[in-house]
Short mmCIF file of C-alpha atoms in Angstrom, two decimals:
data_model
loop_
_atom_site.label_atom_id
_atom_site.label_comp_id
_atom_site.label_asym_id
_atom_site.label_seq_id
_atom_site.Cartn_x
_atom_site.Cartn_y
_atom_site.Cartn_z
CA MET A 243 -83.36 47.06 14.81
CA LYS A 244 -80.33 45.00 13.79
CA LEU A 245 -79.92 47.16 10.69
CA VAL A 246 -80.03 50.34 12.76
CA ALA A 247 -77.52 48.93 15.26
CA THR A 248 -75.20 47.85 12.45
CA PHE A 249 -75.45 51.26 10.77
CA ALA A 250 -74.76 53.05 14.08
CA THR A 251 -71.76 50.82 14.71
CA ILE A 252 -70.34 51.54 11.26
CA ILE A 253 -70.73 55.30 11.78
CA ALA A 254 -69.08 55.12 15.21
CA LEU A 255 -66.15 53.05 13.95
CA THR A 256 -65.71 55.37 10.97
CA GLY A 257 -65.59 58.40 13.26
CA ILE A 258 -63.08 56.75 15.56
CA CYS A 259 -60.88 55.74 12.62
CA LEU A 260 -60.98 59.28 11.19
CA LEU A 261 -60.06 60.68 14.60
CA PHE A 262 -57.08 58.36 14.85
CA ILE A 263 -56.00 59.17 11.29
CA VAL A 264 -56.22 62.96 11.67
CA ILE A 265 -54.73 63.35 15.14
CA GLY A 266 -52.34 60.44 14.77
CA GLY A 267 -51.20 61.58 11.34
CA PHE A 268 -50.38 65.11 12.42
CA GLY A 269 -48.95 63.94 15.73
CA LEU A 270 -46.64 61.35 14.17
CA GLN A 271 -45.60 63.84 11.49
CA THR A 272 -44.60 66.37 14.16
CA LEU A 273 -42.67 63.70 16.04
CA ALA A 274 -40.93 62.49 12.88
CA LEU A 275 -39.84 65.97 11.78
CA ASN A 276 -38.50 67.04 15.16
CA PRO A 277 -38.74 64.53 18.06
CA SER A 278 -36.91 66.84 20.45
CA LEU A 279 -39.53 69.55 19.92
CA THR A 280 -42.17 67.93 22.13
CA LEU A 281 -40.44 65.09 23.99
CA THR A 282 -38.85 67.37 26.58
CA PHE A 283 -39.89 68.72 30.00
CA SER A 284 -39.87 72.41 29.15
CA TRP A 285 -42.79 74.40 27.73
CA ASN A 286 -41.76 77.97 26.91
CA PRO A 287 -43.00 79.16 23.49
CA LYS A 288 -40.95 82.37 23.76
CA ALA A 289 -37.78 80.26 23.88
CA ASN A 290 -39.12 77.89 21.19
CA GLU A 291 -39.56 75.08 23.74
CA PHE A 292 -42.70 72.95 23.40
CA GLY A 293 -42.06 69.94 25.64
CA ILE A 294 -45.14 68.08 26.90
CA LEU A 295 -43.54 65.49 29.18
CA THR A 296 -44.19 67.59 32.30
CA MET A 297 -47.92 67.62 31.55
CA LEU A 298 -47.85 63.89 30.75
CA GLY A 299 -46.14 63.19 34.07
CA ASN A 300 -48.68 65.31 35.94
CA SER A 301 -51.53 63.42 34.25
CA LEU A 302 -50.08 60.13 35.49
CA ILE A 303 -49.52 61.53 38.99
CA LEU A 304 -53.09 62.84 39.22
CA SER A 305 -54.60 59.62 37.82
CA PHE A 306 -52.71 57.28 40.14
CA SER A 307 -53.31 59.51 43.18
CA THR A 308 -57.03 59.64 42.40
CA LEU A 309 -57.23 55.85 42.05
CA LEU A 310 -55.56 55.42 45.45
CA VAL A 311 -58.56 57.24 46.94
CA ALA A 312 -61.41 56.21 44.64
CA PHE A 313 -60.72 52.49 44.23
CA PRO A 314 -60.89 51.50 47.94
CA CYS A 315 -63.97 53.72 48.32
CA SER A 316 -65.66 52.04 45.36
CA LEU A 317 -64.97 48.59 46.83
CA GLY A 318 -66.47 49.65 50.15
CA ILE A 319 -69.57 51.04 48.45
CA VAL A 320 -70.00 47.86 46.39
CA CYS A 321 -69.84 45.77 49.58
CA ALA A 322 -72.57 47.95 51.07
CA LEU A 323 -74.69 47.55 47.92
CA ILE A 324 -74.30 43.77 47.61
CA LEU A 325 -74.42 42.48 51.17
CA PRO A 326 -78.02 41.52 52.11
CA LYS A 327 -79.77 43.82 54.57
CA LYS A 328 -82.35 42.42 56.99
CA SER A 329 -83.80 45.65 58.39
CA LYS A 330 -86.06 48.00 56.46
CA ILE A 331 -83.76 50.93 57.23
CA GLY A 332 -80.79 49.00 55.85
CA LYS A 333 -82.63 48.17 52.64
CA LEU A 334 -83.75 51.78 52.31
CA LEU A 335 -80.20 53.06 52.75
CA GLN A 336 -78.97 50.49 50.22
CA THR A 337 -81.53 51.68 47.66
CA ALA A 338 -80.64 55.32 48.34
CA LEU A 339 -76.91 54.61 47.92
CA SER A 340 -77.52 52.82 44.62
CA PHE A 341 -79.62 55.74 43.37
CA LEU A 342 -76.94 58.21 44.48
CA MET A 343 -74.24 56.39 42.52
CA ARG A 344 -76.33 56.47 39.35
CA LEU A 345 -77.20 60.11 39.91
CA MET A 346 -73.54 61.04 40.39
CA GLY A 347 -72.69 59.32 37.12
CA SER A 348 -75.17 61.52 35.24
CA ILE A 349 -73.86 64.86 36.54
CA PRO A 350 -71.62 66.75 34.06
CA THR A 351 -68.00 67.03 35.14
CA ILE A 352 -68.01 70.80 34.91
CA LEU A 353 -70.66 70.99 37.64
CA TYR A 354 -68.36 69.08 40.00
CA ALA A 355 -65.55 71.52 39.23
CA PHE A 356 -67.80 74.58 39.49
CA GLY A 357 -69.17 73.46 42.85
CA ALA A 358 -65.68 72.72 44.16
CA LEU A 359 -64.55 76.27 43.31
CA PHE A 360 -67.03 77.63 45.85
CA LEU A 361 -67.09 74.81 48.42
CA LEU A 362 -63.79 72.91 48.46
CA VAL A 363 -61.22 75.47 47.26
CA PRO A 364 -62.00 78.04 50.02
CA LEU A 365 -61.67 75.30 52.67
CA LEU A 366 -58.27 74.24 51.32
CA ARG A 367 -57.20 77.87 51.12
CA GLU A 368 -58.12 78.45 54.76
CA ALA A 369 -56.55 75.20 55.95
CA PHE A 370 -53.27 75.16 53.99
CA GLY A 371 -52.85 78.64 52.53
CA GLY A 372 -52.13 79.41 48.92
CA SER A 373 -54.82 79.56 46.28
CA GLY A 374 -56.49 76.29 47.26
CA ARG A 375 -56.32 75.15 43.63
CA ASN A 376 -53.84 72.30 43.70
CA LEU A 377 -53.33 68.56 43.34
CA LEU A 378 -55.33 67.82 46.50
CA ALA A 379 -58.39 69.67 45.20
CA CYS A 380 -58.20 67.78 41.91
CA ILE A 381 -57.88 64.42 43.66
CA CYS A 382 -60.87 65.04 45.91
CA VAL A 383 -63.21 66.06 43.09
CA LEU A 384 -61.92 63.67 40.44
CA SER A 385 -62.40 60.78 42.90
CA LEU A 386 -66.11 61.65 43.03
CA VAL A 387 -66.26 61.81 39.24
CA ILE A 388 -64.80 58.36 38.58
CA LEU A 389 -66.43 56.69 41.58
CA PRO A 390 -69.77 55.82 39.86
CA THR A 391 -67.98 54.26 36.88
CA MET A 392 -66.02 51.87 39.08
CA VAL A 393 -68.89 51.17 41.48
CA LEU A 394 -71.32 50.17 38.73
CA LEU A 395 -68.73 47.99 37.00
CA LEU A 396 -67.66 46.30 40.22
CA GLU A 397 -71.25 45.75 41.30
CA SER A 398 -72.18 44.07 38.02
CA GLY A 399 -69.07 41.87 38.16
CA ILE A 400 -69.28 40.85 41.84
CA LYS A 401 -73.02 40.57 42.50
CA LYS A 402 -73.70 37.45 40.43
CA PRO A 403 -70.76 35.38 41.81
CA PHE A 404 -71.72 36.44 45.34
CA TYR A 405 -75.28 35.11 45.05
CA HIS A 406 -73.97 31.93 43.44
CA GLN A 407 -71.72 31.28 46.44
CA HIS A 408 -74.02 32.71 49.11
CA LEU A 409 -75.92 29.57 50.14
CA ASN A 410 -72.86 27.33 49.93
CA ALA A 411 -70.95 29.67 52.21
CA LEU A 412 -73.88 29.85 54.66
CA ALA A 413 -73.92 26.06 54.82
CA LEU A 414 -70.25 26.19 55.85
CA GLY A 415 -71.03 28.70 58.59
CA MET A 416 -69.52 31.75 56.85
CA ARG A 417 -71.00 35.19 57.27
CA ASP A 418 -71.99 37.26 54.24
CA PHE A 419 -69.03 39.63 54.67
CA GLU A 420 -66.61 36.71 54.96
CA THR A 421 -68.09 35.16 51.83
CA LEU A 422 -67.60 38.37 49.90
CA ILE A 423 -64.05 39.04 51.09
CA PHE A 424 -62.56 35.54 51.21
CA VAL A 425 -64.51 33.66 48.52
CA VAL A 426 -65.95 36.02 45.91
CA ILE A 427 -63.42 38.83 45.55
CA PRO A 428 -60.42 36.49 44.98
CA LYS A 429 -62.41 34.85 42.15
CA VAL A 430 -63.19 38.15 40.41
CA LYS A 431 -59.75 39.73 40.46
CA ASN A 432 -60.07 40.41 36.73
CA VAL A 433 -63.13 42.53 37.42
CA LEU A 434 -61.10 44.53 39.94
CA ILE A 435 -58.31 45.03 37.41
CA GLY A 436 -60.78 46.04 34.71
CA ALA A 437 -62.48 48.56 36.99
CA PHE A 438 -59.09 49.98 37.99
CA LEU A 439 -58.03 50.39 34.35
CA LEU A 440 -61.29 52.04 33.29
CA GLY A 441 -61.17 54.34 36.31
CA PHE A 442 -57.59 55.24 35.47
CA GLY A 443 -58.52 56.00 31.86
CA ARG A 444 -61.45 58.14 33.02
CA ALA A 445 -59.18 60.12 35.35
CA PHE A 446 -56.36 60.40 32.81
CA GLY A 447 -58.59 61.86 30.11
CA ASP A 448 -60.58 64.29 32.26
CA THR A 449 -60.18 67.95 31.33
CA MET A 450 -62.48 70.22 33.32
CA ILE A 451 -61.48 69.17 36.85
CA ALA A 452 -57.78 69.83 36.31
CA LEU A 453 -58.45 72.89 34.16
CA MET A 454 -60.53 74.64 36.82
CA LEU A 455 -58.96 73.37 40.07
CA SER A 456 -55.20 73.02 39.50
CA SER A 457 -53.97 76.58 38.70
CA ASN A 458 -52.34 75.06 35.57
CA ALA A 459 -48.77 75.78 36.63
CA LEU A 460 -46.02 74.37 34.41
CA ASN A 461 -44.24 72.28 37.02
CA PHE A 462 -44.18 68.74 38.35
CA ALA A 463 -46.51 68.22 41.30
CA THR A 464 -44.35 66.80 44.07
CA SER A 465 -46.79 67.37 46.95
CA LEU A 466 -50.55 67.48 47.43
CA LEU A 467 -50.49 71.26 47.71
CA ASP A 468 -48.61 71.88 44.46
CA PRO A 469 -50.39 73.38 41.43
CA LEU A 470 -50.06 71.44 38.19
CA ARG A 471 -51.08 71.27 34.55
CA VAL A 472 -52.19 67.98 33.00
CA LEU A 473 -52.11 66.99 29.35
CA SER A 474 -55.83 67.32 28.61
CA ALA A 475 -56.07 70.74 30.28
CA HIS A 476 -52.95 71.82 28.39
CA ILE A 477 -54.68 71.02 25.09
CA ALA A 478 -57.72 73.07 26.11
CA LEU A 479 -55.62 76.07 27.18
CA ILE A 480 -53.40 76.19 24.10
CA THR A 481 -56.27 75.59 21.67
CA ALA A 482 -58.01 78.65 23.09
CA ASN A 483 -55.02 80.87 22.26
CA GLU A 484 -53.24 79.28 19.29
CA SER A 485 -54.36 78.26 15.81
CA VAL A 486 -51.03 77.97 13.96
CA GLY A 487 -47.36 77.53 14.75
CA GLU A 488 -45.22 75.05 16.65
CA ALA A 489 -47.26 75.33 19.85
CA TYR A 490 -50.37 74.32 17.93
CA ASN A 491 -48.56 71.48 16.19
CA ALA A 492 -47.38 70.15 19.55
CA LEU A 493 -51.02 69.74 20.56
CA PHE A 494 -51.42 66.95 18.01
CA VAL A 495 -48.70 65.00 19.79
CA SER A 496 -50.53 65.58 23.09
CA GLY A 497 -53.82 64.44 21.56
CA PHE A 498 -52.17 61.41 20.00
CA LEU A 499 -50.75 60.34 23.37
CA LEU A 500 -54.13 60.79 25.06
CA ILE A 501 -55.92 58.71 22.43
CA VAL A 502 -53.33 55.93 22.41
CA ILE A 503 -53.18 55.63 26.21
CA ASN A 504 -56.95 55.71 26.69
CA ALA A 505 -57.58 53.32 23.80
CA PHE A 506 -54.98 50.90 25.16
CA LEU A 507 -56.51 51.01 28.66
CA ALA A 508 -60.05 50.55 27.32
CA LEU A 509 -59.11 47.60 25.11
CA LEU A 510 -57.06 45.99 27.87
CA ALA A 511 -59.91 46.37 30.37
CA ARG A 512 -62.42 45.01 27.86
CA GLY A 513 -60.26 41.97 27.17
CA ILE A 514 -59.80 41.27 30.88
CA LEU A 515 -63.51 41.63 31.63
CA GLN A 516 -64.53 39.40 28.71
CA LYS A 517 -62.08 36.75 29.86
CA ASP A 518 -63.52 36.93 33.36
CA SER A 519 -67.14 36.70 32.15
CA LYS A 520 -66.31 33.54 30.18
CA ALA A 521 -64.58 32.02 33.20
CA LEU A 522 -67.64 32.65 35.34
#
């Protein structure tokens, strides 16, 4: 088993290194030859403009906006999953909620987007006008997509410290909720940061939600009802129509930025979580 695990790890690391070399090599070459080609805010191939900063900005806007919704929700769900329930109905609801989170994590992203096209988009269209495919639609659906990732991570990081402190806090007359909020959560702030970073990376790299629900307009999203195009969706759209030329070369810069940002967030989150696990 150790041999198989070692072999699988070597294959995975080799694939990741090759991915970095290919995309990073072409991306850095494009940047070195003509930095002003891609590091601008205008994408208009007919005018020989291939700037990707608008899409990068929209990716950051969508990711941060989604985390503002999903992170507090994930904390609330984790509290509901961890706090002891005395009644049978409470325990049943707790088990059902835990199962739902794991089920949501196994559903392909495209199914969320496809369902939202027929359920959420018409409601937004009726309520606010326009096409209904905008930043608000992306935030609502993407929050559901990243929610299981953060819930499962937060649950695993908070549950053990809570049960360690539970009896001590009861002896001091503290309620379970007070123990969780005032004793446990301040001690596991690194877990919160790690969950936030991984959720951000998950939202930043998602393609299908933004591709299907944002109208892919080439402008900055300045309100919840604005259409937008994010970096990952931009890569998917251009790849479908281009195979050579400057527009295609600019995609390697987009891919390089996506890989670097997501790799940085993943490594940072991993370091923070490992530090926290050692402290506990």
